[in-house]
XYZ file of C-alpha atoms in Angstrom:
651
model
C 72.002 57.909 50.218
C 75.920 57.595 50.193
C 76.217 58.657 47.194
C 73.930 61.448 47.224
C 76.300 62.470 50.624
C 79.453 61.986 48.573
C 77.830 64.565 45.658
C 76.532 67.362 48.019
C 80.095 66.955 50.561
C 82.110 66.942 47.438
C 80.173 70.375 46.406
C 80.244 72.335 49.716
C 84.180 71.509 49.695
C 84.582 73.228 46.019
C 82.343 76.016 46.894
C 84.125 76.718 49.873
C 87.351 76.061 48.555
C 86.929 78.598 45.597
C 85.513 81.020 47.968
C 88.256 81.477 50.341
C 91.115 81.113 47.841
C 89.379 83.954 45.800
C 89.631 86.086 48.729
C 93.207 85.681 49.016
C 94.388 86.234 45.045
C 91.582 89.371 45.608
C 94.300 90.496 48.432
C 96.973 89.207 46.435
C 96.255 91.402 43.821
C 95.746 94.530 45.862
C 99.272 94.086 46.918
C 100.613 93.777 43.496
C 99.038 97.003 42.511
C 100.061 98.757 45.874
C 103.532 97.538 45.769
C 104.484 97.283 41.862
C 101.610 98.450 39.649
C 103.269 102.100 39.156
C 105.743 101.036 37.916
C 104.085 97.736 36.216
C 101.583 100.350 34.502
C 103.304 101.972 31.671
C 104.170 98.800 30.395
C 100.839 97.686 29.930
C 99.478 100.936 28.748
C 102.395 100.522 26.117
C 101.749 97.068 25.672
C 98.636 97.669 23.582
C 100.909 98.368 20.688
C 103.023 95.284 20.265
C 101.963 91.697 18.978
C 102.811 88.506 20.614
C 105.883 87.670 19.564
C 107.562 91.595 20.666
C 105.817 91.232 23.944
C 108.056 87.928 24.050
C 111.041 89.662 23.997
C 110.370 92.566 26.150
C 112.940 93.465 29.219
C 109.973 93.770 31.366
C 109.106 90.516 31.053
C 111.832 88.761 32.624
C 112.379 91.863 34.703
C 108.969 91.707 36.455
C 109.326 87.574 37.000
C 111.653 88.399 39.721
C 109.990 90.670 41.588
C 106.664 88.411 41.260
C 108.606 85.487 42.693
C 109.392 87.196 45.668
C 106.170 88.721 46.363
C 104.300 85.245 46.227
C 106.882 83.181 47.919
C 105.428 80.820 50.681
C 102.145 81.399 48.878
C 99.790 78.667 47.306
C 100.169 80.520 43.919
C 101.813 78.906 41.190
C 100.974 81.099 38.047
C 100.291 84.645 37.543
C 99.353 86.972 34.017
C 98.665 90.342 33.731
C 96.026 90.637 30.797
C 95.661 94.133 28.847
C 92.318 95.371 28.407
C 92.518 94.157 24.816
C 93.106 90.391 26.478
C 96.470 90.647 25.455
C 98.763 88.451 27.987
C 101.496 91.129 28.702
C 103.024 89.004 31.293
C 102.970 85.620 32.526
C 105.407 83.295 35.223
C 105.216 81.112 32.376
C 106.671 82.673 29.714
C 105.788 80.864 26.916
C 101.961 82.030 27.292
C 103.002 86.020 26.934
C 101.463 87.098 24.010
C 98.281 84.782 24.479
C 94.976 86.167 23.639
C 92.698 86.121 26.408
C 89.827 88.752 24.786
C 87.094 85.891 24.556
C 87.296 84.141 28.078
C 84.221 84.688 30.018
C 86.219 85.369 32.999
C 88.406 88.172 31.625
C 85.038 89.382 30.055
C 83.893 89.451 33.382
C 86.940 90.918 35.137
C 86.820 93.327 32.789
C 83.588 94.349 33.606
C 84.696 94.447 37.147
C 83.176 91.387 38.669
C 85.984 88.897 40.102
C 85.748 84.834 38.668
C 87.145 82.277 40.574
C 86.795 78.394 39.509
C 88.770 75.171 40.310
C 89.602 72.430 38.554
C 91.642 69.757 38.376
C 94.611 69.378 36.352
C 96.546 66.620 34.936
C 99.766 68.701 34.450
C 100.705 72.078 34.867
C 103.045 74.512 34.360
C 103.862 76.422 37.569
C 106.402 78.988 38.257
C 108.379 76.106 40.023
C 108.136 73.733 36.950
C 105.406 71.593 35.729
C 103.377 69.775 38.013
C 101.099 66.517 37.679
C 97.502 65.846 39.166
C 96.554 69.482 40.776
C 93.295 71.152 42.007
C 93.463 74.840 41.043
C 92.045 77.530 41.511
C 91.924 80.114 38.641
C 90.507 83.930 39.570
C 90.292 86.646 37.295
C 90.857 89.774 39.404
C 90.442 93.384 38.107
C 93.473 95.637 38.710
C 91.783 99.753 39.223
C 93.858 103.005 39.513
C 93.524 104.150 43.216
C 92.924 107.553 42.121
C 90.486 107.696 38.991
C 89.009 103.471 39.917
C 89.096 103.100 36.667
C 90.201 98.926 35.587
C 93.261 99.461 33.658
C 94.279 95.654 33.432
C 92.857 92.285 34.818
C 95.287 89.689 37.235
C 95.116 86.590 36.513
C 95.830 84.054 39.168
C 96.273 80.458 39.696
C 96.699 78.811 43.150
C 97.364 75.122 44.107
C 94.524 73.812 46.726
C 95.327 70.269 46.358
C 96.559 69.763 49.680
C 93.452 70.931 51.275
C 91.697 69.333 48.776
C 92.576 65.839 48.989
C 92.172 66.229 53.093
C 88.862 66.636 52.366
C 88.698 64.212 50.037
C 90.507 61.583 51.904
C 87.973 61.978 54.696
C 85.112 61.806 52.711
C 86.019 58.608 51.280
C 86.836 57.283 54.638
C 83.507 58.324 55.455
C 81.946 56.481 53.224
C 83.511 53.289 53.525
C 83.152 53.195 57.096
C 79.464 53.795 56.878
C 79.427 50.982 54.265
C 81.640 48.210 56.022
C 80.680 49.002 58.993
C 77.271 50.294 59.476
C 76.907 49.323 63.125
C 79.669 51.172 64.250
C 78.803 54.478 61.971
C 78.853 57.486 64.104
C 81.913 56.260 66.443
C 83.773 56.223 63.410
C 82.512 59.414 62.119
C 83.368 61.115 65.440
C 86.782 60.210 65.241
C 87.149 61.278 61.229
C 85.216 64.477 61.861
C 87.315 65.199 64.472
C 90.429 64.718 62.175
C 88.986 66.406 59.569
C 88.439 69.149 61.815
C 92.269 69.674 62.542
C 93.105 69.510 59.204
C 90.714 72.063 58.617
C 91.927 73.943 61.319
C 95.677 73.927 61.198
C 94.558 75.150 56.488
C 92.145 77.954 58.036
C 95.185 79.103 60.294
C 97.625 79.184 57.186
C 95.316 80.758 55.173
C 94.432 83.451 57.263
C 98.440 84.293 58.318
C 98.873 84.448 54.606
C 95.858 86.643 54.065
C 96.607 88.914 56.871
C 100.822 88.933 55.646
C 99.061 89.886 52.012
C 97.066 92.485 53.514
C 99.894 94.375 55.640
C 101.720 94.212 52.179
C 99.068 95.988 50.646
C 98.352 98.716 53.310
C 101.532 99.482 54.595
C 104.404 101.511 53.879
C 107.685 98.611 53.169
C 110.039 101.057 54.491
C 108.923 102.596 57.813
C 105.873 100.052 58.836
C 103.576 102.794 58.897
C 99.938 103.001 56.897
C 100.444 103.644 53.274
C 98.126 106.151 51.267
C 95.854 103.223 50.432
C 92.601 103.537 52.036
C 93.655 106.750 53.770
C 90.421 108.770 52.913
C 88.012 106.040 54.195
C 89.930 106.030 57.581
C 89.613 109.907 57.862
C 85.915 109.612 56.764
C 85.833 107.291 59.754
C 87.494 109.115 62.250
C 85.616 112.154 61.239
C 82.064 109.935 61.235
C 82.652 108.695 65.189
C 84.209 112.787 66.114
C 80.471 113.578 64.814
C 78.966 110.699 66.960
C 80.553 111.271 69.878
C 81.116 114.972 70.298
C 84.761 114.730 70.267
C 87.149 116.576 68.286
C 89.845 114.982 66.131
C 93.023 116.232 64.369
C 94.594 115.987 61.241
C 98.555 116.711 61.534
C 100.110 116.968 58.342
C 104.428 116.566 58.731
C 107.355 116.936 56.117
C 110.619 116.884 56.653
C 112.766 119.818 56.339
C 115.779 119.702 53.903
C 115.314 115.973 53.343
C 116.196 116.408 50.045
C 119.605 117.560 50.851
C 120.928 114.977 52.711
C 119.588 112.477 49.919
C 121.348 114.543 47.168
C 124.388 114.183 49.684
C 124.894 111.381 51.665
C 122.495 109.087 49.518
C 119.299 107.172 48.989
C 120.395 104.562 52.049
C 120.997 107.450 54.623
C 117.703 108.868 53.156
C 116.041 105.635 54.023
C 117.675 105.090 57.529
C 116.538 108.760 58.261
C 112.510 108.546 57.131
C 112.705 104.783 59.637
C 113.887 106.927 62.328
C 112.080 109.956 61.918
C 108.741 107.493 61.641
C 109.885 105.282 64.902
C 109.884 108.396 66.599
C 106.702 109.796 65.545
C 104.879 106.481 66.377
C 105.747 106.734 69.574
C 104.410 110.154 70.409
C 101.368 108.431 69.268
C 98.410 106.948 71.652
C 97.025 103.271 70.540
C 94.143 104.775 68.953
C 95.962 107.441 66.816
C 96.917 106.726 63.116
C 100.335 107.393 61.528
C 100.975 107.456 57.504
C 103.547 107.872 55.191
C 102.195 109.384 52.399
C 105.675 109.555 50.004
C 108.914 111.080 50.020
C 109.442 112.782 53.353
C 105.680 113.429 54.182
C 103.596 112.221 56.844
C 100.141 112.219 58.228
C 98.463 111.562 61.673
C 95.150 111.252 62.596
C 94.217 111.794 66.387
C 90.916 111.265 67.758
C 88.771 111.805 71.049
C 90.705 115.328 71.957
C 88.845 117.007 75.027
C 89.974 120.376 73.379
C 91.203 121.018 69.823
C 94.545 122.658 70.791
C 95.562 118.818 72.988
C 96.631 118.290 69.130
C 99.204 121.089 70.096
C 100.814 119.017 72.414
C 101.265 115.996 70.377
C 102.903 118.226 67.326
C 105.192 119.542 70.562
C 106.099 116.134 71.604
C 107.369 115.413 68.045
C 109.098 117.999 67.380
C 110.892 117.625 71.131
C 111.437 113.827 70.068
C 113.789 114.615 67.037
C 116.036 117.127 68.886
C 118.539 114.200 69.436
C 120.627 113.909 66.860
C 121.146 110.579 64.524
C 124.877 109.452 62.509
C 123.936 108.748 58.814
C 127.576 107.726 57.081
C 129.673 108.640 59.385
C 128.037 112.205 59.505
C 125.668 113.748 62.692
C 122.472 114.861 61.238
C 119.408 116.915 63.207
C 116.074 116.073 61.856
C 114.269 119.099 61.772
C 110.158 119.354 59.988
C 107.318 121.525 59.646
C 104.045 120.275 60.912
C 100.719 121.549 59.523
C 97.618 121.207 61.671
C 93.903 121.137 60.958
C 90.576 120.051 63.532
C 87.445 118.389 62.662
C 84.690 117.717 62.576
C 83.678 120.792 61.108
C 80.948 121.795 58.791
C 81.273 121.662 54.585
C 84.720 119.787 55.246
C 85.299 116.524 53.651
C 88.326 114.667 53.484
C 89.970 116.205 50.425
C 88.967 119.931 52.234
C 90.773 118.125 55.217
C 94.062 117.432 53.399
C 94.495 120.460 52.054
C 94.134 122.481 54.788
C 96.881 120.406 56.696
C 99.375 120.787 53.791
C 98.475 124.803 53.625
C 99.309 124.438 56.761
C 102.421 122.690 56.778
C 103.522 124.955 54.428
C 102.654 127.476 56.704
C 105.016 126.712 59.482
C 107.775 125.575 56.816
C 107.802 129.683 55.989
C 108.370 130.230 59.966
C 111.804 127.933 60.114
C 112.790 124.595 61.221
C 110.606 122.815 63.870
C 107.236 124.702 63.852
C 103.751 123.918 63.534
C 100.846 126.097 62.401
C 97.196 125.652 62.829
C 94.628 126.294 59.459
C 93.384 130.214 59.411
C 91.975 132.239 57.016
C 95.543 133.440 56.214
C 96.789 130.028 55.323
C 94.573 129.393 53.285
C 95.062 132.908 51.667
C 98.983 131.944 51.497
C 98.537 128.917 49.988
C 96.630 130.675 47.090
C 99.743 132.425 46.896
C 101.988 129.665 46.765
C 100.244 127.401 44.110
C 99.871 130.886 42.290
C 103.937 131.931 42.669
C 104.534 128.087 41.305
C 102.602 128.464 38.205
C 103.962 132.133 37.551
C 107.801 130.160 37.654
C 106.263 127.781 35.129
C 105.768 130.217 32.827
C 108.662 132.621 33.760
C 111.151 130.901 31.264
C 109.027 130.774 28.391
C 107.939 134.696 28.855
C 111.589 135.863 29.410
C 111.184 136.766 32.744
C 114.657 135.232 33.971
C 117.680 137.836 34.232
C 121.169 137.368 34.794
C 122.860 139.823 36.924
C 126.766 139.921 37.300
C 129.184 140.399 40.253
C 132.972 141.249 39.862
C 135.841 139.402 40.966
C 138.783 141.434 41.132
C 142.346 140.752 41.439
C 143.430 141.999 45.149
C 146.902 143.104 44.147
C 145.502 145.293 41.097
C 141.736 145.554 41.809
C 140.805 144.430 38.284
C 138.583 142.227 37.204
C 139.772 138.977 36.148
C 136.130 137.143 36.191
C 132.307 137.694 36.911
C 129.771 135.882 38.703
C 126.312 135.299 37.035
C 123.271 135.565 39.373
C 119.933 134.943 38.474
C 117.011 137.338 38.982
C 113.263 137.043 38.300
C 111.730 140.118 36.943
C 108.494 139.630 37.985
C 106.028 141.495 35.221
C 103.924 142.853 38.465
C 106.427 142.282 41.593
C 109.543 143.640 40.008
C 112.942 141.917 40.726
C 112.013 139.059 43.220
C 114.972 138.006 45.700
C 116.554 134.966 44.719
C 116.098 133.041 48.323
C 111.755 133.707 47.375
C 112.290 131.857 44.154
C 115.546 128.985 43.588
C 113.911 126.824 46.138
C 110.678 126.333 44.650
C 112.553 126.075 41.408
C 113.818 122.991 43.070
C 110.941 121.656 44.897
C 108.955 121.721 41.507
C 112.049 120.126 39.692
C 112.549 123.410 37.326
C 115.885 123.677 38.228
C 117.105 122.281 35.106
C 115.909 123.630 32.435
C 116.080 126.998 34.426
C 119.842 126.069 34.832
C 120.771 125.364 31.607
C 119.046 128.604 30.325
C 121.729 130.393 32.752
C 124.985 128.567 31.728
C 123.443 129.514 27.774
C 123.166 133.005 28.386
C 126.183 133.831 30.693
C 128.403 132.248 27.995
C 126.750 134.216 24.976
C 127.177 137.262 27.372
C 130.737 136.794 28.502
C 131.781 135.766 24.755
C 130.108 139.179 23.770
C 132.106 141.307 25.655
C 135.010 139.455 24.477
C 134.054 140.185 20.746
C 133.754 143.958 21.941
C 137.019 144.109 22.703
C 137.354 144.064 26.408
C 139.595 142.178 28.404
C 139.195 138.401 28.515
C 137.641 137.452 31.806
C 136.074 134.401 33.126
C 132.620 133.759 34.050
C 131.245 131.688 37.193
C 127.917 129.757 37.595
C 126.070 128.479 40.137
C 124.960 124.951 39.363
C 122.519 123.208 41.441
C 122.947 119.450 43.218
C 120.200 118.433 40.837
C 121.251 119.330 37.939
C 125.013 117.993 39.089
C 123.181 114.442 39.214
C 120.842 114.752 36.584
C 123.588 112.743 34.079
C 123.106 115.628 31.379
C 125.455 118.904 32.891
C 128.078 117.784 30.910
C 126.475 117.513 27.435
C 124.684 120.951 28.905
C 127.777 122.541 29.210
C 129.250 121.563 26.374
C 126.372 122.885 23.679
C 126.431 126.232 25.617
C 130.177 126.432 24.975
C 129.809 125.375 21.194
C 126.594 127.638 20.583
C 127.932 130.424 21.910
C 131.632 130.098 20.767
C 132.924 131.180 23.832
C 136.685 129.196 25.078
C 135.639 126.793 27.652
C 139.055 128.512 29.764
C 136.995 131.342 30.280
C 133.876 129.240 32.003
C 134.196 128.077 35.536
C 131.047 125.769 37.204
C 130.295 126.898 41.246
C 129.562 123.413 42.555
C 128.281 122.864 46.340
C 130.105 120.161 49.145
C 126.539 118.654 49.337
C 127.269 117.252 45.803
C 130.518 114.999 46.652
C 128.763 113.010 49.634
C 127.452 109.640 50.052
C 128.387 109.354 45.984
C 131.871 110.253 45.772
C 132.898 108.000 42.951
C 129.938 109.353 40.786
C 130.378 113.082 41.300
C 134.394 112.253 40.202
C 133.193 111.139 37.257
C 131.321 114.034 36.176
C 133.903 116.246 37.439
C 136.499 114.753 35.121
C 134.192 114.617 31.755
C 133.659 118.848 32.649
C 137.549 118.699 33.155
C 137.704 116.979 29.963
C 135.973 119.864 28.244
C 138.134 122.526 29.608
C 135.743 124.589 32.025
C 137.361 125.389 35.976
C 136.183 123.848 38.735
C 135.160 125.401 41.972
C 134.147 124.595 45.375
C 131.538 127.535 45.947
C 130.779 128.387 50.080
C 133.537 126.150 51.523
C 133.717 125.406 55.005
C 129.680 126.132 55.420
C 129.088 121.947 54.322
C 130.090 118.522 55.150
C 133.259 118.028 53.298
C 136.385 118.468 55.109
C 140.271 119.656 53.555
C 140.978 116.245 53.395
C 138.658 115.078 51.087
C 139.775 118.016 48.706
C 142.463 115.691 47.298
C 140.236 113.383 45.333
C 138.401 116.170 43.250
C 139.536 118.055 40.236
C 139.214 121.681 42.086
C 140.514 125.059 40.420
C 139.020 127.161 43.205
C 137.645 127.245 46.644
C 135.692 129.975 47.606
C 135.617 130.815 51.278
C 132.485 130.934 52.676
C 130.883 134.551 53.973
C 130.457 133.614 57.271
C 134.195 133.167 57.644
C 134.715 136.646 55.900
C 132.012 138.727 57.850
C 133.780 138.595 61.385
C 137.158 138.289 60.353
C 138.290 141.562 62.001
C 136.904 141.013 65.551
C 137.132 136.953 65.548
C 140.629 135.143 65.679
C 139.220 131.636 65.138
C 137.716 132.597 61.653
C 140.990 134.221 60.920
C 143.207 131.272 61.857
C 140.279 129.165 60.672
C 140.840 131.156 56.864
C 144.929 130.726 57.351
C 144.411 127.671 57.106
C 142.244 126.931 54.184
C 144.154 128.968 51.728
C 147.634 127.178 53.380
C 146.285 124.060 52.400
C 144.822 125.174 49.250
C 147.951 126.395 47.866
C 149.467 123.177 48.654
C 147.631 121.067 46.793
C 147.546 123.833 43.656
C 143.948 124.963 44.415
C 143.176 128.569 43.703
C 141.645 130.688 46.988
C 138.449 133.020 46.034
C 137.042 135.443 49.392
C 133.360 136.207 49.171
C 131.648 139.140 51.181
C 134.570 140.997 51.340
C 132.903 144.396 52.348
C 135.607 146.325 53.724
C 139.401 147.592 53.480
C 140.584 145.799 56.104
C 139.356 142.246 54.775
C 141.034 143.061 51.563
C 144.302 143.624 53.411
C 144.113 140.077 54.742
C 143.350 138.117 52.030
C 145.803 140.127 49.879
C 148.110 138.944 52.596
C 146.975 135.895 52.462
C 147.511 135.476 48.567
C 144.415 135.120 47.151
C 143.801 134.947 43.681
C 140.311 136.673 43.983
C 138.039 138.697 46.206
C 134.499 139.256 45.717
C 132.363 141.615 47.503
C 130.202 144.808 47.434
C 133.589 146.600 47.986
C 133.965 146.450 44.545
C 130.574 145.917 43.307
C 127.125 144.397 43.384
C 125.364 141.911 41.642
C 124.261 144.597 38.374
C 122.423 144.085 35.146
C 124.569 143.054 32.088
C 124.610 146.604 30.713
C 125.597 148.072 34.275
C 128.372 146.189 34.466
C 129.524 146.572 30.918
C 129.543 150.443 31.501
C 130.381 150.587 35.177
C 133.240 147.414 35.432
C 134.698 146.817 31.571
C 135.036 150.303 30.375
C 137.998 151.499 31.158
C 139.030 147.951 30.101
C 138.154 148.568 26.547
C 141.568 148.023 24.097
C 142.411 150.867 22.257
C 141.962 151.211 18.655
């Protein structure tokens, strides 16, 4: 009878051992591919194509080891591989097993299949990611690792945890157990009592671990790292939810879809750490216009979403988008800097018939997109028209798509004259869509979603191309040399190619890099100073000026003008416009060009629309005015007949 006892204890122990440790590598893994597995993936797609002995001495290897450690510390797991699904062992904590087939183990054969295989055994040594170990109980699961879009299994995780503490708990009391029932027989079930109750602790204190670890794993894998809020994982079943009890209870619910407004910017300027200090604030504060029962997510980037439930009336989901936007009128200091947090919240109800999750989402972003058209700090419910203007939008971004490759782009050119002389000494190239139904589409409808859909570049570097074949033509005409400014965006400033950029345009177009100068914004030189130096002095390098374009509209300060490589600054319109009626700009202007001057930077006046402007910054000795005084942006051959003709040299 004992030891039919000891067999069927010793059982129940391993089942239930194997059980609840596969549960936890199950989360384990889900937190992996939440956390890591984008970036994890291409490697294993790319895997496929290398043998053992390259996958050896791959970067990622040694690369990933680190970031494994970190995720499993104060874990029971002592060895992890990531299996290709040609049983290829891509990566392992023990790196002499990379490279190992695995294609013929039931358990990846299984995993593969999309079933998960846990086992223990026992283990005379082992090699952990702590160093080998003797005498072990482990438990090995095979885990399959799915694509949270598509579900399809795109690798299998491979797991090995150490149970022997629990193990030989259990153990120990069995034996004790038994050798109390056989010594002393008369005295069995005091004894047992007392061991039971001990083994119960034990039990106890192990079920407790497990679970904190389970339920740490678990927060890992549905939450957001940076803000604490719900990640996109699992976001669809939790609408489906909410919208399943709405339906129950005759309630309405509300999905509130929020982005931040020129996030981007203060990124690109201050950096990724004042990015990251702003989305923790901006979340804090939208959790806490939130009741107990709402949801907040972060979804990525700067974009959020909120699901409210049991609303009396659909438009109480007005209030909350209210509160929010109230809540982020105080202002926050990222770097030294004091920064407004302004966003555009897009609101749809449910339930509602025929709309599903996916219908849900998109109606909230329409939305969003919506109230982003209206200005800073608005919201906008879903209507017929959204959903008419989002047409549009997704439309207008697939027409700029293909606007480069049909030769829809045009540059158009604005004089800068010489006040003294009113001649042109340079030009201004603007860029202009030509729209083959619209016409010429305003450049404030277009350059933004060029750099929300990350065109910008190659859009850029078609427009430093084709202003330097065009300047370098009129050259080889015969007119008078003149320079040439472009705009160039803070993306393509910190893309790491705008110098080679600029220097094939120069070569391919044979125009003197004297006669190119590069409009840069203050957003650029913020938060990465030493970086944007750097770039400035390889353009330097190649010859091409250097300008500050819209100064005194930004965040940089005369100060800071010292440490940059500037030819010009170009005052900012909004000093020019009311520079007759308002002293302050005036002395505000003064001052800028006095300081200029003094550290040998060039002074360029934009907007100047009027005699009496010209009078002051002639007085003021600028180098350059630019205006609709003297002209407007024109076509290439406008300008060549209206501003360089009676420039042409004589034969």
């Amino acid at each position: 009878m004992l030891v039919t006892l000891s067999v069927y204890l010793q059982h129940e122990a391993n089942t239930l051992l194997v059980e609840q440790q596969s549960r936890s590598n199950v989360d384990l893994t889900q937190s992996f591919s939440n956390s890591l597995w984008t970036e994890f993936r291409p490697y294993v797609k790319f895997s496929e194509n290398l043998g053992p002995e390259e996958l050896k001495k791959r970067s990622e290897v040694h690369r990933f080891s680190a970031v494994m450690k970190e995720l499993m510390s104060n874990l029971h797991v002592v060895k992890v591989k990531v299996i290709n699904m040609k049983g290829n062992t891509v990566f392992s904590t023990d790196k002499t097993q990379v490279g190992t087939d695995r294609s013929t183990y039931p358990g990846f054969l299984a995993a593969k299949q999309g079933e998960v295989i846990s086992a223990i055994t026992f283990r005379d040594s082992f090699f952990a990611i702590e160093g080998e170990i003797f005498n072990r109980y482990i438990v090995n699961s095979y885990i399959p690792v799915r694509n949270s879009k598509s579900n399809e299994i795109e690798a299998v995780f491979e797991v090995y945890s150490d149970v022997s503490n629990l193990f030989s708990s259990m153990e120990e009391s069995q034996t004790n157990t038994i050798l109390a029932t056989f010594v002393f027989m008369s005295v069995l079930y005091v004894f047992l009592y007392f061991i039971v109750r001990h083994a119960d602790k034990v039990l106890a204190r192990q079920e407790l671990l497990r679970k904190t670890q389970e339920e740490k794993i678990r927060f890992q894998a549905y939450h957001d790292p940076l803000t604490g809020l719900w990640n996109r994982q699992g976001l669809d079943d939790r609408l489906q939810e909410a919208i399943n009890r709405s339906s129950r209870h005759g309630k309405k619910g509300a999905l509130l879809f929020v982005d931040l407004d020129r996030f981007k910017l203060v990124n690109d300027s201050l950096g990724h750490e004042a990015g990251d200090q702003l989305l923790r604030v901006a979340a804090n504060r939208i959790a806490k216009c939130l009741r107990e029962t709402d949801m907040a997510f972060r979804l990525s980037g700067d974009e959020f979403l909120l699901i409210l439930e049991d609303l009396e009336r659909p438009e109480m989901s007005a209030h909350v988008a209210t509160r929010i936007i109230e809540s982020m009128k105080t202002p926050i200091m990222l770097m030294g800097h004091e920064v407004l947090i302004n966003l555009s919240i897009g609101i749809t109800t449910f339930p509602s018939a025929g709309k599903d999750t996916k219908t849900l989402l998109k109606e909230a972003d329409a939305s969003m997109y919506q109230a982003k058209e209206k200005g800073h700090n608005q919201f906008e419910y879903f209507t017929r028209e959204t959903k008419l203007a989002a047409m549009g939008r997704l439309s207008y971004e697939n027409e700029l798509q293909k606007a480069l490759h049909n030769g829809e782009y045009e540059l158009y050119y604005q004089s800068k004259v010489e006040p003294e002389t009113s001649q042109v000494v340079s030009v201004e190239a603007l860029i202009r869509w030509n729209h083959p139904v619209k016409g010429l589409v305003p450049p404030n409808d277009f350059i933004p979603l060029l750099e929300e859909t990350g065109l910008i570049n190659s859009v850029g570097t078609w427009v430093v191309d084709t202003a330097c074949k065009q300047v370098k033509s009129w050259h080889d005409k015969g007119y008078a040399p003149m320079r040439v400014s472009v705009n160039i965006s803070a993306r393509q400033f910190m893309s790491g190619d705008l110098v080679s950029v600029v220097d094939n345009a120069l070569k391919a177009s044979g125009l003197e890099a004297k006669y190119l100068e590069l409009e840069l914004t203050e957003s650029m030189f913020i938060g990465n100073k030493d970086d944007a130096i750097g770039t400035m002095l390889k353009l330097k390098t190649l010859g091409v000026a250097l300008s500050i374009d819209d100064f005194g509209s930004g965040y940089s300060s005369l100060s800071s003008l010292k440490h940059f490589p500037i030819d010009y600054l170009k005052i900012d319109r909004s000093f020019v416009k009311n520079l007759n009626e308002n002293h302050k700009d005036m002395a505000l202007t003064s001052a800028i060009a006095v300081m200029a001057y003094s550290l040998g930077i060039g002074v360029i006046a934009e907007g100047v629309e009027n005699q009496e402007q010209l009078d002051f910054f002639r007085s003021q000795g600028c180098k350059e005015v630019q205006g609709f005084l003297f002209s407007k942006p024109v076509s290439a051959s406008d300008f060549e007949q209206l501003q360089l003709a009676p420039k042409r040299k004589q034969a």
